[in-house]
Short mmCIF file of C-alpha atoms and ligand atoms in Angstrom, two decimals:
data_model
loop_
_atom_site.label_atom_id
_atom_site.label_comp_id
_atom_site.label_asym_id
_atom_site.label_seq_id
_atom_site.Cartn_x
_atom_site.Cartn_y
_atom_site.Cartn_z
CA MET A 1 0.00 0.00 0.00
CA PRO A 2 1.47 3.38 -0.91
CA VAL A 3 1.94 5.80 1.97
CA ARG A 4 -0.51 8.72 1.80
CA ILE A 5 1.48 11.92 2.18
CA MET A 6 -0.34 15.23 2.28
CA SER A 7 1.70 18.38 1.56
CA VAL A 8 0.08 21.51 2.95
CA PHE A 9 1.21 25.00 1.94
CA GLY A 10 -0.32 28.37 1.17
CA THR A 11 2.12 31.19 0.41
CA ARG A 12 4.44 31.94 -2.51
CA PRO A 13 7.73 30.88 -0.89
CA GLU A 14 6.28 27.66 0.55
CA ALA A 15 4.94 26.76 -2.90
CA ILE A 16 8.29 27.42 -4.62
CA LYS A 17 10.14 25.34 -2.05
CA MET A 18 7.57 22.52 -1.91
CA ALA A 19 7.13 22.28 -5.70
CA PRO A 20 10.16 20.06 -6.43
CA LEU A 21 9.25 17.83 -3.49
CA VAL A 22 5.62 17.49 -4.59
CA LYS A 23 6.77 16.57 -8.09
CA ARG A 24 8.97 13.83 -6.68
CA LEU A 25 6.23 12.55 -4.38
CA GLU A 26 3.79 12.48 -7.32
CA SER A 27 6.12 10.32 -9.40
CA ASP A 28 7.09 7.91 -6.61
CA GLY A 29 5.38 4.50 -6.83
CA GLU A 30 5.50 4.07 -3.05
CA VAL A 31 3.68 7.32 -2.35
CA GLU A 32 0.16 8.56 -2.84
CA SER A 33 0.69 12.31 -2.98
CA ILE A 34 -2.07 14.66 -1.85
CA VAL A 35 -1.70 18.43 -2.11
CA CYS A 36 -3.73 20.80 0.02
CA VAL A 37 -3.24 24.52 -0.58
CA THR A 38 -4.68 26.85 2.01
CA SER A 39 -4.41 29.84 -0.35
CA GLN A 40 -3.16 32.02 2.48
CA HIS A 41 -1.85 33.87 -0.60
CA GLY A 42 -4.00 34.39 -3.68
CA SER A 43 -2.45 35.31 -7.02
CA MET A 44 1.10 35.05 -5.66
CA LEU A 45 0.42 31.37 -4.95
CA GLU A 46 -1.36 30.79 -8.27
CA GLN A 47 1.68 32.08 -10.17
CA VAL A 48 3.84 29.36 -8.63
CA MET A 49 1.28 26.58 -9.06
CA ALA A 50 0.97 27.43 -12.75
CA PHE A 51 4.71 27.54 -13.40
CA PHE A 52 5.40 24.22 -11.68
CA ARG A 53 2.15 22.69 -13.00
CA ILE A 54 0.80 21.51 -9.66
CA THR A 55 -2.93 20.86 -9.30
CA PRO A 56 -4.06 20.63 -5.68
CA GLN A 57 -6.66 18.10 -4.56
CA TYR A 58 -7.83 20.54 -1.88
CA ASP A 59 -7.90 24.35 -2.04
CA LEU A 60 -9.16 26.06 1.10
CA ALA A 61 -9.26 29.50 -0.61
CA LEU A 62 -8.71 31.25 2.73
CA MET A 63 -7.07 34.56 1.85
CA THR A 64 -8.93 37.73 2.75
CA ALA A 65 -7.73 41.29 2.13
CA ASN A 66 -5.38 42.54 4.86
CA GLN A 67 -5.96 39.41 6.94
CA THR A 68 -5.05 39.35 10.63
CA LEU A 69 -2.90 36.64 12.14
CA ASN A 70 -5.60 35.38 14.49
CA GLY A 71 -8.34 35.57 11.87
CA LEU A 72 -6.23 33.58 9.42
CA ALA A 73 -5.00 31.10 12.05
CA SER A 74 -8.49 30.30 13.30
CA ARG A 75 -9.88 29.85 9.77
CA LEU A 76 -6.94 27.58 8.94
CA LEU A 77 -7.37 25.32 11.93
CA GLY A 78 -11.06 24.74 11.25
CA ALA A 79 -10.73 24.21 7.51
CA LEU A 80 -7.69 21.94 7.83
CA ASP A 81 -9.44 19.74 10.35
CA ASP A 82 -12.17 19.03 7.78
CA VAL A 83 -9.61 18.16 5.10
CA LEU A 84 -7.71 15.82 7.41
CA GLU A 85 -10.98 14.09 8.30
CA ARG A 86 -11.79 13.55 4.62
CA ALA A 87 -8.34 12.73 3.22
CA LYS A 88 -7.01 10.68 6.16
CA PRO A 89 -3.33 11.05 5.24
CA ASP A 90 -0.67 8.87 6.89
CA ARG A 91 1.60 11.90 7.16
CA VAL A 92 1.44 15.66 6.72
CA LEU A 93 4.33 17.71 5.36
CA VAL A 94 4.60 21.42 6.05
CA HIS A 95 7.23 23.96 5.10
CA GLY A 96 9.02 26.68 6.98
CA ASP A 97 7.41 29.18 9.28
CA THR A 98 4.18 30.64 7.95
CA THR A 99 0.82 30.69 9.71
CA THR A 100 -0.24 27.96 7.27
CA ALA A 101 2.69 25.76 8.32
CA CYS A 102 2.07 26.28 12.02
CA MET A 103 -1.68 25.63 11.88
CA ALA A 104 -1.34 22.62 9.56
CA ALA A 105 1.22 21.06 11.89
CA LEU A 106 -1.03 21.71 14.88
CA ALA A 107 -4.13 20.37 13.12
CA ALA A 108 -2.29 17.16 12.21
CA PHE A 109 -0.87 16.84 15.72
CA HIS A 110 -4.35 17.17 17.21
CA ARG A 111 -5.40 14.21 15.05
CA ARG A 112 -2.26 12.21 15.91
CA ILE A 113 -1.05 12.34 12.30
CA PRO A 114 2.78 12.41 12.04
CA VAL A 115 4.22 15.71 10.84
CA GLY A 116 7.33 16.23 8.70
CA HIS A 117 8.86 19.71 8.71
CA VAL A 118 10.68 20.80 5.57
CA GLU A 119 13.21 23.59 6.22
CA ALA A 120 13.36 22.84 9.93
CA GLY A 121 15.66 24.38 12.50
CA LEU A 122 16.03 27.97 11.30
CA ARG A 123 16.32 30.25 14.30
CA THR A 124 17.22 33.81 15.22
CA GLY A 125 16.61 33.17 18.91
CA ASN A 126 14.42 36.29 18.98
CA LEU A 127 10.64 35.78 19.00
CA GLN A 128 10.12 39.31 17.66
CA GLN A 129 12.37 38.91 14.58
CA PRO A 130 11.02 37.60 12.33
CA TRP A 131 7.56 38.05 13.81
CA PRO A 132 5.54 35.85 13.98
CA GLU A 133 7.67 33.35 12.02
CA GLU A 134 10.16 32.54 14.79
CA MET A 135 7.25 31.29 16.92
CA ASN A 136 5.68 29.40 14.03
CA ARG A 137 8.77 27.39 13.21
CA ARG A 138 9.44 26.51 16.83
CA VAL A 139 5.88 25.21 17.26
CA VAL A 140 6.16 23.15 14.07
CA ASP A 141 9.39 21.53 15.25
CA VAL A 142 7.89 20.68 18.65
CA VAL A 143 5.14 18.60 17.02
CA SER A 144 7.21 17.07 14.16
CA ASP A 145 8.61 13.55 14.22
CA LEU A 146 10.72 14.19 11.10
CA MET A 147 12.65 17.42 10.63
CA PHE A 148 14.40 18.12 7.34
CA ALA A 149 17.09 20.63 8.19
CA PRO A 150 18.68 22.48 5.28
CA THR A 151 22.13 22.81 6.92
CA ALA A 152 24.25 21.37 9.70
CA GLY A 153 23.73 24.66 11.54
CA SER A 154 19.95 24.25 11.52
CA LYS A 155 20.40 20.68 12.77
CA ALA A 156 22.53 22.03 15.62
CA ASN A 157 19.78 24.53 16.51
CA LEU A 158 17.32 21.64 16.80
CA ALA A 159 19.73 19.56 18.86
CA ARG A 160 19.93 22.38 21.41
CA GLU A 161 16.15 22.24 21.90
CA SER A 162 16.06 18.53 22.87
CA LEU A 163 13.16 17.82 20.52
CA ALA A 164 11.63 14.38 20.15
CA GLY A 165 11.76 14.01 16.36
CA ARG A 166 14.52 12.80 14.05
CA VAL A 167 16.60 15.37 12.16
CA ILE A 168 18.01 14.83 8.66
CA VAL A 169 20.22 17.36 6.89
CA THR A 170 19.07 17.62 3.28
CA GLY A 171 20.02 21.00 1.79
CA ASN A 172 17.27 23.45 0.92
CA THR A 173 14.67 22.49 -1.68
CA VAL A 174 14.78 26.06 -3.00
CA ILE A 175 18.00 25.13 -4.79
CA ASP A 176 16.15 22.21 -6.45
CA ALA A 177 13.50 24.69 -7.63
CA LEU A 178 16.14 27.12 -8.84
CA HIS A 179 18.01 24.44 -10.80
CA GLU A 180 14.82 23.32 -12.49
CA THR A 181 13.97 26.89 -13.40
CA THR A 182 17.40 27.85 -14.74
CA ALA A 183 17.41 24.59 -16.75
CA ARG A 184 14.01 25.46 -18.25
CA LEU A 185 15.28 28.94 -19.07
CA ASP A 186 18.42 27.54 -20.72
CA ALA A 187 16.42 25.03 -22.76
CA ASP A 188 13.54 27.22 -23.89
CA ALA A 189 14.36 30.03 -26.31
CA ALA A 190 10.69 31.04 -26.59
CA LEU A 191 10.45 31.44 -22.81
CA ARG A 192 13.57 33.61 -22.80
CA ALA A 193 12.22 35.71 -25.67
CA SER A 194 8.89 36.24 -23.90
CA LEU A 195 10.69 37.33 -20.72
CA GLU A 196 12.88 39.73 -22.67
CA ALA A 197 9.74 41.22 -24.20
CA ARG A 198 8.03 41.52 -20.79
CA MET A 199 11.10 43.14 -19.22
CA ARG A 200 11.84 45.60 -22.01
CA PHE A 201 12.05 48.36 -19.42
CA VAL A 202 15.34 46.90 -18.11
CA ASP A 203 18.29 48.92 -19.42
CA GLY A 204 21.06 46.45 -20.24
CA LYS A 205 23.74 49.14 -19.81
CA LYS A 206 22.98 50.30 -16.27
CA PRO A 207 23.64 48.41 -13.00
CA LEU A 208 20.39 46.82 -11.88
CA LEU A 209 19.41 46.88 -8.21
CA LEU A 210 16.67 44.29 -7.63
CA VAL A 211 14.58 44.88 -4.49
CA THR A 212 12.01 42.87 -2.53
CA GLY A 213 10.63 43.47 0.96
CA HIS A 214 7.65 42.40 3.03
CA ARG A 215 8.52 41.56 6.65
CA ARG A 216 5.85 42.43 9.20
CA GLU A 217 8.40 43.68 11.73
CA SER A 218 9.48 46.36 9.22
CA PHE A 219 5.98 47.79 8.72
CA GLY A 220 5.92 51.50 9.55
CA SER A 221 9.28 53.19 10.08
CA GLY A 222 11.32 50.28 8.68
CA PHE A 223 9.61 50.52 5.29
CA GLN A 224 9.76 54.31 5.31
CA ASN A 225 13.55 54.13 5.81
CA ILE A 226 13.95 51.50 3.11
CA CYS A 227 11.96 53.64 0.65
CA ALA A 228 13.96 56.75 1.60
CA ALA A 229 17.18 54.84 0.88
CA LEU A 230 15.88 53.68 -2.52
CA ALA A 231 14.74 57.21 -3.37
CA GLU A 232 18.19 58.57 -2.55
CA LEU A 233 19.93 55.91 -4.63
CA ALA A 234 17.61 56.55 -7.57
CA LEU A 235 18.46 60.27 -7.68
CA GLY A 236 21.80 59.52 -9.32
CA ASP A 237 21.39 58.42 -12.95
CA ASP A 238 23.96 55.66 -12.52
CA ILE A 239 21.55 52.95 -11.34
CA GLN A 240 18.13 51.45 -12.12
CA ILE A 241 15.96 49.93 -9.43
CA VAL A 242 13.44 47.18 -10.16
CA TYR A 243 11.09 46.41 -7.30
CA PRO A 244 8.33 43.77 -7.71
CA VAL A 245 6.08 44.95 -4.89
CA HIS A 246 4.53 42.37 -2.55
CA LEU A 247 0.71 42.46 -2.55
CA ASN A 248 0.41 43.05 1.19
CA PRO A 249 -1.32 46.46 1.49
CA ASN A 250 0.99 47.37 4.38
CA VAL A 251 3.85 47.14 1.90
CA ARG A 252 2.20 48.53 -1.23
CA GLY A 253 0.87 51.69 0.41
CA PRO A 254 4.17 53.12 1.67
CA VAL A 255 6.18 51.90 -1.33
CA GLN A 256 3.80 53.44 -3.86
CA ALA A 257 3.58 56.68 -1.87
CA ALA A 258 7.35 57.07 -1.55
CA LEU A 259 8.60 55.76 -4.89
CA GLY A 260 5.70 55.83 -7.37
CA GLY A 261 6.60 57.76 -10.53
CA MET A 262 10.29 58.21 -9.61
CA ARG A 263 12.83 58.22 -12.39
CA ASN A 264 15.06 55.12 -12.39
CA VAL A 265 12.60 53.19 -10.21
CA HIS A 266 10.39 50.50 -11.74
CA LEU A 267 7.69 49.40 -9.31
CA ILE A 268 6.15 46.28 -10.83
CA GLU A 269 3.62 43.62 -9.84
CA PRO A 270 4.94 40.41 -8.21
CA LEU A 271 6.61 38.28 -10.86
CA ASP A 272 6.10 34.63 -11.53
CA TYR A 273 9.08 32.60 -10.36
CA VAL A 274 10.76 32.27 -13.73
CA GLY A 275 10.48 36.03 -14.27
CA PHE A 276 12.05 36.73 -10.93
CA VAL A 277 14.89 34.25 -11.55
CA TRP A 278 15.48 35.91 -14.94
CA LEU A 279 15.78 39.27 -13.17
CA MET A 280 18.06 37.87 -10.47
CA GLN A 281 20.35 36.59 -13.22
CA ARG A 282 20.55 40.12 -14.62
CA ALA A 283 20.84 41.99 -11.32
CA SER A 284 24.09 43.58 -10.22
CA LEU A 285 22.96 43.54 -6.64
CA ILE A 286 19.93 42.35 -4.65
CA LEU A 287 18.45 44.22 -1.71
CA THR A 288 15.91 42.17 0.18
CA ASP A 289 14.40 41.02 3.46
CA SER A 290 13.21 37.75 1.90
CA GLY A 291 14.31 34.41 3.27
CA GLY A 292 14.27 32.53 -0.02
CA VAL A 293 16.19 35.18 -1.93
CA GLN A 294 19.04 34.96 0.62
CA GLU A 295 19.38 31.32 -0.37
CA GLU A 296 18.88 31.62 -4.13
CA ALA A 297 20.91 34.66 -5.04
CA PRO A 298 24.24 33.29 -3.82
CA ALA A 299 23.68 30.22 -6.01
CA LEU A 300 23.49 32.64 -8.94
CA GLY A 301 26.62 34.48 -7.84
CA LYS A 302 24.72 37.64 -6.88
CA PRO A 303 25.61 39.73 -3.83
CA VAL A 304 22.72 40.13 -1.41
CA LEU A 305 22.26 42.95 1.09
CA VAL A 306 19.68 41.97 3.71
CA MET A 307 17.53 44.77 5.11
CA ARG A 308 17.12 43.24 8.56
CA ASP A 309 18.99 43.35 11.86
CA VAL A 310 19.12 39.58 12.31
CA THR A 311 18.89 36.57 10.05
CA GLU A 312 18.09 32.90 10.58
CA ARG A 313 20.52 32.18 7.75
CA PRO A 314 23.89 32.74 9.48
CA GLU A 315 25.61 30.29 7.11
CA ALA A 316 25.13 32.77 4.28
CA VAL A 317 26.63 35.58 6.36
CA ALA A 318 29.53 33.37 7.47
CA ALA A 319 30.14 32.24 3.89
CA GLY A 320 30.18 35.89 2.83
CA THR A 321 27.30 35.52 0.37
CA VAL A 322 24.97 37.93 2.16
CA ARG A 323 25.52 40.97 4.37
CA LEU A 324 23.10 42.34 6.96
CA VAL A 325 22.59 46.08 6.46
CA GLY A 326 19.61 46.74 8.75
CA THR A 327 16.81 49.13 7.85
CA ALA A 328 18.52 52.48 8.46
CA ARG A 329 18.57 54.70 5.35
CA GLU A 330 22.29 55.61 5.56
CA SER A 331 23.52 52.04 6.03
CA ILE A 332 21.50 50.79 3.04
CA VAL A 333 22.69 53.62 0.79
CA GLU A 334 26.32 53.25 1.87
CA ALA A 335 26.36 49.45 1.42
CA VAL A 336 24.90 49.66 -2.10
CA ARG A 337 27.29 52.43 -3.17
CA GLU A 338 30.32 50.66 -1.75
CA LEU A 339 29.58 47.48 -3.66
CA LEU A 340 28.89 49.28 -6.91
CA ARG A 341 32.05 51.40 -6.82
CA ASP A 342 34.50 48.75 -5.58
CA PRO A 343 34.94 45.89 -8.08
CA GLN A 344 37.15 43.96 -5.68
CA ALA A 345 34.62 44.06 -2.85
CA TYR A 346 31.95 43.10 -5.38
CA GLY A 347 34.01 40.21 -6.76
CA ASP A 348 34.82 38.89 -3.28
CA PHE A 349 31.17 38.96 -2.39
CA ALA A 350 29.95 37.24 -5.52
CA ARG A 351 32.51 34.43 -5.65
CA ARG A 352 31.64 32.74 -2.34
CA LEU A 353 30.28 29.23 -1.91
CA ASN A 354 26.54 28.78 -1.56
CA PRO A 355 25.90 26.75 1.59
CA TYR A 356 22.25 25.90 0.89
CA GLY A 357 22.25 22.88 -1.32
CA ASP A 358 23.12 20.94 -4.44
CA GLY A 359 19.66 20.48 -5.97
CA HIS A 360 19.02 17.06 -4.39
CA ALA A 361 17.21 18.06 -1.20
CA SER A 362 13.85 16.73 -2.42
CA ALA A 363 15.39 13.38 -3.35
CA ARG A 364 16.84 13.08 0.14
CA ILE A 365 13.51 13.94 1.73
CA VAL A 366 11.53 11.43 -0.35
CA ALA A 367 14.13 8.73 0.30
CA SER A 368 13.83 9.26 4.01
CA LEU A 369 10.02 9.35 3.90
CA THR A 370 9.90 6.01 2.09
CA GLY A 371 12.71 4.41 4.10
CA ARG A 372 14.96 4.04 1.05
CA SER A 373 18.65 4.66 0.70
CA PHE A 374 19.89 7.59 -1.33
CA ASP A 375 23.50 6.67 -1.79
CA GLU A 376 23.45 8.47 -5.10
CA PHE A 377 22.75 11.66 -3.23
CA ALA A 378 24.82 11.09 -0.11
CA HIS A 379 27.79 12.96 -1.60
CA PRO A 380 26.34 16.23 -2.75
CA GLY A 381 29.54 17.31 -4.47
CA VAL A 382 29.07 14.69 -7.20
CA GLU A 383 26.64 16.63 -9.29
CA ALA A 384 26.93 19.91 -7.54
CA ASN A 385 27.36 22.64 -10.07
CA ARG A 386 24.37 22.37 -12.35
CA THR A 387 23.83 26.10 -12.49
CA ALA A 388 27.50 26.49 -13.49
CA SER A 389 27.77 29.26 -10.94
CA PRO A 390 30.96 30.04 -9.07
CA ASN A 391 28.81 29.61 -5.97
CA ALA A 392 28.15 25.89 -6.14
CA PRO A 393 28.12 24.15 -2.77
CA SER A 394 31.41 22.89 -1.47
CA ARG A 395 32.15 19.22 -2.18
CA ASP A 396 32.10 18.36 1.47
CA ALA A 397 28.81 20.08 2.32
CA PRO A 398 27.57 18.16 5.35
CA PHE A 399 24.31 16.55 4.24
CA ASP A 400 23.14 13.37 5.98
CA ALA A 401 22.90 9.92 4.46
CA ILE A 402 19.74 8.00 5.25
CA ALA A 403 20.00 4.55 6.78
CA ARG A 404 19.55 1.69 4.32
CA VAL A 405 16.45 -0.39 4.74
C1 UD1 B 1 3.29 35.72 4.56
C2 UD1 B 1 3.95 34.96 5.72
C3 UD1 B 1 5.45 35.24 5.75
C4 UD1 B 1 6.08 34.95 4.40
C5 UD1 B 1 5.35 35.75 3.33
C6 UD1 B 1 5.89 35.43 1.97
C7 UD1 B 1 2.72 34.61 7.81
C8 UD1 B 1 2.29 35.21 9.09
N1 UD1 B 1 3.41 35.42 6.98
O1 UD1 B 1 3.40 37.10 4.83
O2 UD1 B 1 6.06 34.40 6.73
O3 UD1 B 1 7.44 35.31 4.44
O4 UD1 B 1 3.95 35.40 3.35
O5 UD1 B 1 5.47 36.36 1.02
O6 UD1 B 1 2.45 33.47 7.52
N2 UD1 B 1 -2.05 39.46 -0.51
C9 UD1 B 1 -2.75 39.48 -1.69
N3 UD1 B 1 -2.49 38.52 -2.62
C10 UD1 B 1 -1.56 37.57 -2.46
C11 UD1 B 1 -0.82 37.55 -1.26
C12 UD1 B 1 -1.09 38.50 -0.29
O7 UD1 B 1 -3.59 40.33 -1.91
O8 UD1 B 1 -1.38 36.72 -3.34
C13 UD1 B 1 -2.34 40.48 0.53
C14 UD1 B 1 -3.71 40.24 1.20
O9 UD1 B 1 -4.27 41.47 1.50
C15 UD1 B 1 -3.30 39.52 2.49
C16 UD1 B 1 -2.02 40.24 2.81
O10 UD1 B 1 -1.35 40.42 1.55
O11 UD1 B 1 -4.26 39.62 3.51
C17 UD1 B 1 -1.10 39.56 3.78
O12 UD1 B 1 -0.86 38.21 3.45
P1 UD1 B 1 -0.28 37.22 4.59
O13 UD1 B 1 -0.05 35.89 3.99
O14 UD1 B 1 -1.11 37.28 5.81
O15 UD1 B 1 1.08 37.89 5.00
P2 UD1 B 1 2.41 38.14 4.17
O16 UD1 B 1 2.90 39.47 4.57
O17 UD1 B 1 2.17 37.85 2.75
N1 UDP B 2 9.85 35.72 -5.83
C1 UDP B 2 9.02 35.59 -6.95
N2 UDP B 2 8.50 36.73 -7.51
C2 UDP B 2 8.76 37.97 -7.01
C3 UDP B 2 9.57 38.08 -5.86
C4 UDP B 2 10.10 36.94 -5.29
O1 UDP B 2 8.79 34.49 -7.43
O2 UDP B 2 8.26 38.95 -7.58
C5 UDP B 2 10.37 34.50 -5.21
C6 UDP B 2 11.82 34.49 -4.82
O3 UDP B 2 12.63 34.01 -5.87
C7 UDP B 2 11.83 33.56 -3.61
C8 UDP B 2 10.46 33.74 -3.01
O4 UDP B 2 9.66 34.34 -4.00
O5 UDP B 2 11.95 32.21 -4.00
C9 UDP B 2 10.53 34.61 -1.79
O6 UDP B 2 9.24 34.90 -1.36
P1 UDP B 2 8.92 36.01 -0.28
O7 UDP B 2 9.98 37.06 -0.31
O8 UDP B 2 7.52 36.41 -0.51
O9 UDP B 2 8.96 35.19 1.09
P2 UDP B 2 10.14 34.71 2.08
O10 UDP B 2 11.15 33.96 1.32
O11 UDP B 2 10.70 35.93 2.73
O12 UDP B 2 9.40 33.88 3.08
#
């Protein structure tokens, strides 16, 4: 009898990072894959589902405009309970640290259904940053019996918490998604041509600063400072800024008010994943508070400045692939200018190793879920550099082998 595994996710980044895993589960003869999307996000989720061609069996369609955390959480718990009753999965998989992940893990726990946590063990140690995600991921790990940690550092975080579940280091599935996407871009001239047509506003001769930002703890003064920094940078004619603006009204309002209509600033709608990867490939520099972008951009050899005071991705900071610049206007402006005027600093930054994976995280996760060996994937250096980036993972990246059965 195949094992019934239900993957539950609801936001853009969860969908991107779960997509390669869902594809593998769907094609595995030992698994009956069930996908439940909560639609915590609306169109930003649909974009990902369309690109990766995933059709969910259950769609809870829960998003409301400007939703509150408690409103969303309570709707999730009720709706997920109904789905678990109907689908009766043997296991639930959740990803990361969203309200969807936390409530799905809790709903499964309440029904004594085992929970697997993909991207487990990320921590800042500060419940306020990121808020509420640091709480969400801790709760998920408490109720999980399988934790798929992307790095040895995240495994060490889990070990410190004396949790009951088993931890396996797999790499981050976002690198699997990125490899698939860059491969599709390389192979598909029509796709590249359509992206070039869509992005005609990009000036090939000017350095491109790609920006994203959405963290709740930056709402208010944090976003005002970030926008002030971008406005200052855009005043010089030596740079172009492209900013796909997150659909959260708490982000769109201040960004539109501060930067709408400015010369050298292109505020655009959220891009589908392939469009965003295309832009990352062309960016000189990325300024972000996103978790996923901190993991992807180094794999593409792009320097990342993180507009936060802390990060749960210390490996990237230690490896020199990302730098924390906070949300103060001066520090953002200075960090961007320094990197753009100093080719050596830029080169040092962009040539580091990416610590987040080799593109085989999903294979490791499915092997461990089905109790199979993945010798082929135990040595991640073997097929490491599929994006041909100088930032491929090191050959001795410490991913775990799964016990043979
Ligand atoms: C959520 C996650 C955050 C994750 C981020 C990724 C929580 C608490 N937050 O934050 O961890 O990093 O997603 O982007 O789980 N909206 C739309 N259309 C969309 C998506 C959002 O209109 O497709 C608007 C809606 O008004 C919605 C609001 O954005 O109510 C906020 O969405 P929500 O998922 O609650 O928070 P995010 O800030 O997106
Ligand atoms: N991304 C995207 N389109 C965009 C901006 C970002 O597809 O317009 C992708 C990006 O490549 C990354 C993910 O969305 O994989 C990050 O999502 P987000 O910043 O919303 O959430 P976080 O990673 O911070 O949780």
